Coordinates of N, CA, C and O in Angstrom, one line a residue:
M23 N -62.0 33.2 20.2 CA -61.8 33.1 18.7 C -60.4 33.0 18.3 O -60.1 32.3 17.3
G24 N -59.5 33.6 19.1 CA -58.1 33.5 18.7 C -57.5 32.1 18.8 O -56.7 31.7 18.0
D25 N -58.0 31.3 19.8 CA -57.5 30.0 20.0 C -58.1 29.1 18.8 O -57.4 28.2 18.4
T26 N -59.3 29.4 18.3 CA -59.8 28.6 17.3 C -59.1 28.8 16.0 O -58.8 27.9 15.2
L27 N -58.7 30.1 15.7 CA -58.0 30.3 14.5 C -56.6 29.7 14.5 O -56.0 29.2 13.5
L28 N -56.0 29.8 15.7 CA -54.7 29.1 15.9 C -54.7 27.6 15.7 O -53.9 27.0 15.1
A29 N -55.8 27.0 16.2 CA -56.0 25.6 16.1 C -56.2 25.2 14.6 O -55.8 24.1 14.2
L30 N -57.0 26.0 13.9 CA -57.3 25.7 12.5 C -56.1 26.1 11.5 O -56.0 25.5 10.4
S31 N -55.2 26.9 12.0 CA -54.2 27.3 11.1 C -53.1 26.2 10.9 O -52.5 26.2 9.8
I32 N -53.0 25.4 11.8 CA -52.0 24.3 11.7 C -52.4 23.3 10.6 O -51.6 23.0 9.7
P33 N -53.6 22.8 10.6 CA -54.0 21.9 9.5 C -54.0 22.6 8.1 O -53.6 22.0 7.1
V34 N -54.3 23.9 8.1 CA -54.3 24.6 6.8 C -52.9 24.8 6.3 O -52.6 24.6 5.1
L35 N -52.0 25.0 7.2 CA -50.6 25.1 6.9 C -50.0 23.8 6.4 O -49.3 23.8 5.4
V36 N -50.3 22.7 7.0 CA -49.9 21.4 6.5 C -50.5 21.1 5.2 O -49.8 20.6 4.3
F37 N -51.7 21.3 5.0 CA -52.4 21.1 3.7 C -51.8 22.0 2.6 O -51.5 21.5 1.5
A38 N -51.5 23.2 2.9 CA -51.0 24.1 1.9 C -49.5 23.7 1.5 O -49.1 23.8 0.4
S39 N -48.7 23.3 2.5 CA -47.4 22.9 2.2 C -47.4 21.6 1.4 O -46.5 21.4 0.5
G40 N -48.4 20.7 1.6 CA -48.5 19.5 0.8 C -48.8 19.8 -0.7 O -48.3 19.2 -1.6
I41 N -49.7 20.8 -0.9 CA -50.1 21.2 -2.2 C -48.9 21.8 -2.9 O -48.6 21.6 -4.1
W42 N -48.1 22.7 -2.1 CA -46.9 23.3 -2.7 C -45.9 22.3 -3.1 O -45.3 22.3 -4.2
A43 N -45.7 21.2 -2.3 CA -44.7 20.2 -2.6 C -45.1 19.4 -3.8 O -44.3 19.1 -4.7
A44 N -46.4 19.1 -3.9 CA -46.9 18.3 -5.1 C -46.7 19.2 -6.4 O -46.3 18.7 -7.4
G45 N -47.0 20.5 -6.3 CA -46.9 21.3 -7.4 C -45.4 21.5 -7.8 O -45.0 21.5 -9.0
E46 N -44.5 21.6 -6.9 CA -43.1 21.7 -7.2 C -42.5 20.4 -7.8 O -41.7 20.4 -8.7
T47 N -43.0 19.3 -7.3 CA -42.6 18.0 -7.8 C -43.0 17.9 -9.3 O -42.3 17.4 -10.1
W48 N -44.3 18.2 -9.5 CA -44.8 18.2 -10.9 C -44.0 19.1 -11.8 O -43.6 18.7 -12.9
W49 N -43.6 20.3 -11.3 CA -42.9 21.3 -12.1 C -41.5 20.7 -12.4 O -41.0 20.8 -13.5
R50 N -40.8 20.2 -11.4 CA -39.4 19.6 -11.6 C -39.4 18.5 -12.6 O -38.4 18.3 -13.3
R51 N -40.5 17.7 -12.6 CA -40.5 16.5 -13.5 C -40.7 17.0 -14.9 O -40.2 16.4 -15.9
R52 N -41.4 18.1 -15.1 CA -41.7 18.6 -16.5 C -40.5 19.5 -16.9 O -40.2 19.6 -18.1
H53 N -39.8 20.1 -16.0 CA -38.7 21.0 -16.4 C -37.4 20.6 -15.5 O -37.1 21.3 -14.6
P54 N -36.7 19.5 -15.9 CA -35.5 19.2 -15.1 C -34.4 20.1 -15.3 O -34.3 20.8 -16.4
A55 N -33.6 20.3 -14.3 CA -32.4 21.2 -14.4 C -31.4 20.5 -15.3 O -31.2 19.3 -15.2
P56 N -30.7 21.3 -16.1 CA -29.6 20.7 -16.9 C -28.5 20.3 -16.0 O -28.2 20.8 -14.9
P57 N -27.7 19.2 -16.4 CA -26.6 18.7 -15.6 C -25.5 19.8 -15.5 O -25.2 20.5 -16.4
S58 N -24.9 19.8 -14.4 CA -23.8 20.8 -14.1 C -22.6 20.3 -14.8 O -22.1 19.2 -14.6
P59 N -21.9 21.1 -15.6 CA -20.7 20.7 -16.3 C -19.5 20.5 -15.3 O -18.6 19.8 -15.6
Y60 N -19.6 21.2 -14.2 CA -18.5 21.1 -13.2 C -18.5 19.7 -12.6 O -17.5 19.2 -12.3
T61 N -19.7 19.2 -12.4 CA -19.8 17.9 -11.8 C -19.2 16.8 -12.7 O -18.4 16.0 -12.3
H62 N -19.6 16.9 -14.0 CA -19.1 15.9 -14.9 C -17.6 16.1 -15.2 O -16.8 15.1 -15.3
Q63 N -17.1 17.3 -15.2 CA -15.7 17.6 -15.4 C -14.9 17.1 -14.2 O -13.9 16.4 -14.3
A64 N -15.4 17.3 -13.0 CA -14.8 16.8 -11.8 C -14.7 15.2 -11.8 O -13.7 14.6 -11.4
A65 N -15.8 14.6 -12.2 CA -15.8 13.1 -12.3 C -14.8 12.6 -13.3 O -14.1 11.6 -13.1
R66 N -14.7 13.3 -14.5 CA -13.7 12.9 -15.5 C -12.3 13.1 -15.0 O -11.4 12.2 -15.2
L67 N -12.0 14.2 -14.3 CA -10.7 14.4 -13.8 C -10.3 13.4 -12.7 O -9.2 12.9 -12.6
A68 N -11.2 13.1 -11.9 CA -11.0 12.1 -10.8 C -10.7 10.7 -11.4 O -9.9 10.0 -10.9
G69 N -11.5 10.4 -12.5 CA -11.3 9.1 -13.1 C -9.9 9.0 -13.8 O -9.2 8.0 -13.7
R70 N -9.5 10.1 -14.4 CA -8.1 10.1 -15.0 C -7.0 10.0 -14.0 O -6.1 9.3 -14.1
A71 N -7.2 10.7 -12.9 CA -6.2 10.7 -11.8 C -6.1 9.3 -11.2 O -5.0 8.8 -10.9
T72 N -7.3 8.6 -11.0 CA -7.3 7.2 -10.5 C -6.6 6.3 -11.5 O -5.8 5.4 -11.1
L73 N -6.8 6.5 -12.8 CA -6.2 5.6 -13.8 C -4.7 5.8 -13.8 O -4.0 4.8 -13.9
V74 N -4.2 7.0 -13.7 CA -2.8 7.3 -13.7 C -2.2 6.7 -12.5 O -1.1 6.0 -12.5
E75 N -2.8 6.8 -11.3 CA -2.3 6.2 -10.1 C -2.3 4.7 -10.2 O -1.3 4.1 -9.7
A76 N -3.3 4.1 -10.7 CA -3.3 2.6 -10.9 C -2.2 2.2 -11.8 O -1.5 1.1 -11.6
E77 N -2.0 2.9 -12.9 CA -0.9 2.5 -13.8 C 0.5 2.6 -13.1 O 1.3 1.8 -13.3
Q78 N 0.7 3.6 -12.3 CA 1.9 3.8 -11.6 C 2.1 2.6 -10.6 O 3.2 2.1 -10.4
I79 N 1.0 2.2 -9.9 CA 1.1 1.1 -9.0 C 1.5 -0.2 -9.7 O 2.4 -1.0 -9.3
V80 N 0.8 -0.5 -10.8 CA 1.1 -1.7 -11.6 C 2.5 -1.7 -12.2 O 3.2 -2.7 -12.1
D81 N 2.9 -0.5 -12.7 CA 4.3 -0.5 -13.2 C 5.3 -0.7 -12.2 O 6.3 -1.4 -12.4
G82 N 5.1 -0.1 -11.0 CA 6.0 -0.3 -9.9 C 6.1 -1.8 -9.4 O 7.2 -2.3 -9.1
A83 N 4.9 -2.4 -9.4 CA 4.9 -3.8 -8.9 C 5.6 -4.7 -10.0 O 6.3 -5.6 -9.6
Y84 N 5.4 -4.4 -11.3 CA 6.0 -5.2 -12.3 C 7.5 -5.0 -12.3 O 8.3 -5.9 -12.6
T85 N 7.9 -3.8 -12.1 CA 9.4 -3.5 -12.0 C 10.0 -4.2 -10.9 O 11.1 -4.8 -11.0
S86 N 9.4 -4.2 -9.7 CA 10.0 -4.9 -8.5 C 9.8 -6.4 -8.5 O 10.7 -7.1 -8.0
L87 N 8.8 -6.9 -9.1 CA 8.5 -8.3 -9.0 C 8.6 -9.1 -10.3 O 8.4 -10.3 -10.4
G88 N 8.9 -8.3 -11.4 CA 8.9 -8.9 -12.7 C 10.0 -10.0 -12.9 O 9.8 -11.0 -13.6
T89 N 11.1 -9.8 -12.3 CA 12.2 -10.8 -12.4 C 11.8 -12.1 -11.7 O 12.4 -13.1 -12.1
L90 N 10.9 -12.1 -10.8 CA 10.5 -13.4 -10.2 C 9.8 -14.3 -11.2 O 9.9 -15.5 -11.1
Y91 N 9.0 -13.7 -12.1 CA 8.2 -14.4 -13.0 C 9.0 -14.7 -14.3 O 8.7 -15.8 -14.9
T92 N 9.8 -13.8 -14.8 CA 10.5 -14.0 -16.0 C 11.8 -14.8 -15.9 O 12.3 -15.4 -16.8
G93 N 12.5 -14.6 -14.7 CA 13.7 -15.3 -14.5 C 14.9 -14.6 -15.1 O 16.0 -15.0 -15.2
S94 N 14.7 -13.4 -15.7 CA 15.7 -12.6 -16.2 C 15.5 -11.1 -15.9 O 14.5 -10.8 -15.3
T95 N 16.5 -10.3 -16.3 CA 16.4 -8.9 -16.0 C 15.6 -8.2 -17.1 O 15.3 -7.0 -17.0
D96 N 15.4 -8.9 -18.2 CA 14.7 -8.3 -19.3 C 13.2 -8.3 -19.0 O 12.6 -9.3 -18.8
L97 N 12.6 -7.1 -18.9 CA 11.2 -7.0 -18.4 C 10.2 -6.8 -19.6 O 9.1 -6.7 -19.3
R98 N 10.7 -7.0 -20.8 CA 9.8 -6.9 -21.9 C 9.0 -8.2 -22.1 O 9.6 -9.3 -21.9
V99 N 7.8 -8.1 -22.3 CA 6.9 -9.3 -22.6 C 7.0 -9.6 -24.0 O 6.7 -8.8 -24.9
P100 N 7.4 -10.9 -24.4 CA 7.5 -11.3 -25.8 C 6.1 -11.4 -26.4 O 5.2 -11.9 -25.8
A101 N 6.0 -10.8 -27.6 CA 4.7 -10.9 -28.3 C 4.7 -12.2 -29.1 O 5.6 -12.6 -29.8
T102 N 3.7 -13.0 -28.8 CA 3.5 -14.3 -29.5 C 2.3 -14.3 -30.4 O 1.3 -13.7 -30.0
R103 N 2.3 -15.0 -31.5 CA 1.2 -15.2 -32.3 C 0.8 -16.6 -32.4 O 1.6 -17.4 -32.8
V104 N -0.3 -17.0 -31.9 CA -0.8 -18.3 -31.9 C -1.9 -18.4 -32.9 O -2.9 -17.8 -32.8
G105 N -1.7 -19.2 -34.0 CA -2.7 -19.3 -35.0 C -3.0 -20.8 -35.2 O -2.5 -21.7 -34.5
P106 N -3.8 -21.1 -36.2 CA -4.1 -22.5 -36.4 C -2.9 -23.4 -36.8 O -2.8 -24.5 -36.5
E107 N -1.9 -22.7 -37.5 CA -0.7 -23.5 -37.9 C 0.1 -23.9 -36.7 O 0.8 -24.9 -36.7
A108 N 0.1 -23.0 -35.7 CA 1.0 -23.3 -34.5 C 0.3 -24.4 -33.6 O 1.0 -25.1 -32.9
A109 N -1.0 -24.6 -33.7 CA -1.6 -25.6 -32.9 C -1.5 -27.0 -33.5 O -1.7 -28.0 -32.8
G110 N -1.2 -27.1 -34.8 CA -1.1 -28.4 -35.4 C -2.4 -28.9 -35.9 O -3.3 -29.1 -35.1
G111 N -2.5 -29.0 -37.2 CA -3.8 -29.5 -37.7 C -3.7 -30.8 -38.4 O -2.7 -31.5 -38.2
R112 N -4.6 -31.2 -39.2 CA -4.6 -32.5 -39.9 C -3.5 -32.5 -41.0 O -3.0 -33.5 -41.3
D113 N -3.2 -31.4 -41.6 CA -2.3 -31.4 -42.7 C -0.8 -31.2 -42.1 O 0.1 -31.2 -42.9
R114 N -0.7 -31.2 -40.8 CA 0.7 -31.2 -40.3 C 1.2 -32.6 -40.1 O 0.4 -33.5 -39.9
E115 N 2.5 -32.8 -40.1 CA 3.1 -34.1 -39.9 C 2.9 -34.5 -38.4 O 3.0 -33.7 -37.5
R116 N 2.6 -35.8 -38.3 CA 2.5 -36.3 -36.9 C 3.9 -36.4 -36.3 O 4.9 -36.8 -36.9
P117 N 4.0 -36.1 -35.0 CA 5.3 -36.3 -34.3 C 5.7 -37.7 -34.2 O 4.8 -38.6 -34.2
A118 N 6.9 -38.0 -34.1 CA 7.4 -39.4 -34.0 C 7.0 -39.9 -32.6 O 7.1 -39.2 -31.6
P119 N 6.6 -41.2 -32.5 CA 6.3 -41.7 -31.3 C 7.5 -41.9 -30.4 O 8.6 -42.0 -30.8
A120 N 7.3 -41.8 -29.1 CA 8.4 -42.0 -28.1 C 8.9 -43.4 -28.1 O 8.1 -44.3 -28.4
P121 N 10.2 -43.6 -27.9 CA 10.7 -45.0 -27.9 C 10.1 -45.8 -26.7 O 9.8 -45.2 -25.7
A122 N 9.8 -47.0 -27.0 CA 9.2 -47.9 -26.0 C 10.2 -48.2 -24.9 O 11.4 -48.3 -25.1
R123 N 9.8 -48.3 -23.7 CA 10.7 -48.6 -22.5 C 10.7 -50.1 -22.4 O 9.7 -50.8 -22.5
T124 N 11.9 -50.6 -22.1 CA 12.0 -52.0 -21.8 C 12.2 -52.2 -20.3 O 12.9 -51.4 -19.6
S125 N 11.6 -53.2 -19.8 CA 11.7 -53.4 -18.3 C 12.9 -54.3 -18.1 O 13.1 -55.3 -18.8
R126 N 13.7 -54.1 -17.1 CA 14.9 -54.9 -16.9 C 14.8 -55.5 -15.5 O 14.3 -55.2 -14.6

C-alpha cells in the first residue's frame, strides 16, 4: 500500500501545483504590485548621468575639432535667420546677368 500512495502522490502534487500556479496568476492579474519608486528613480538618475556624460564628450570634441570646421579660433556658432525675404521672391529685384564671354 505504501508504494501505491507514493506512486499516486506524484501526480497529485503536480496537479495541485498547477492549480496553485493558475490561482496565483489570476490573483496577480487582478491585483498587480505597484511600481517600485526606487527602480524609476534609479532609471532617471542613470539617464541624467548618461546625458551629462554625452554632453561632456560632445563639448570636448567640439573644443578640439571645432577649429577644423570653422577655420578660426572663435568657437561660437553664428545664429542666422533665413526667411522668405532672404531666399528672394517675386518682388525682389533680379540679379544682373553675368557678362558674356567672348571666344578668342
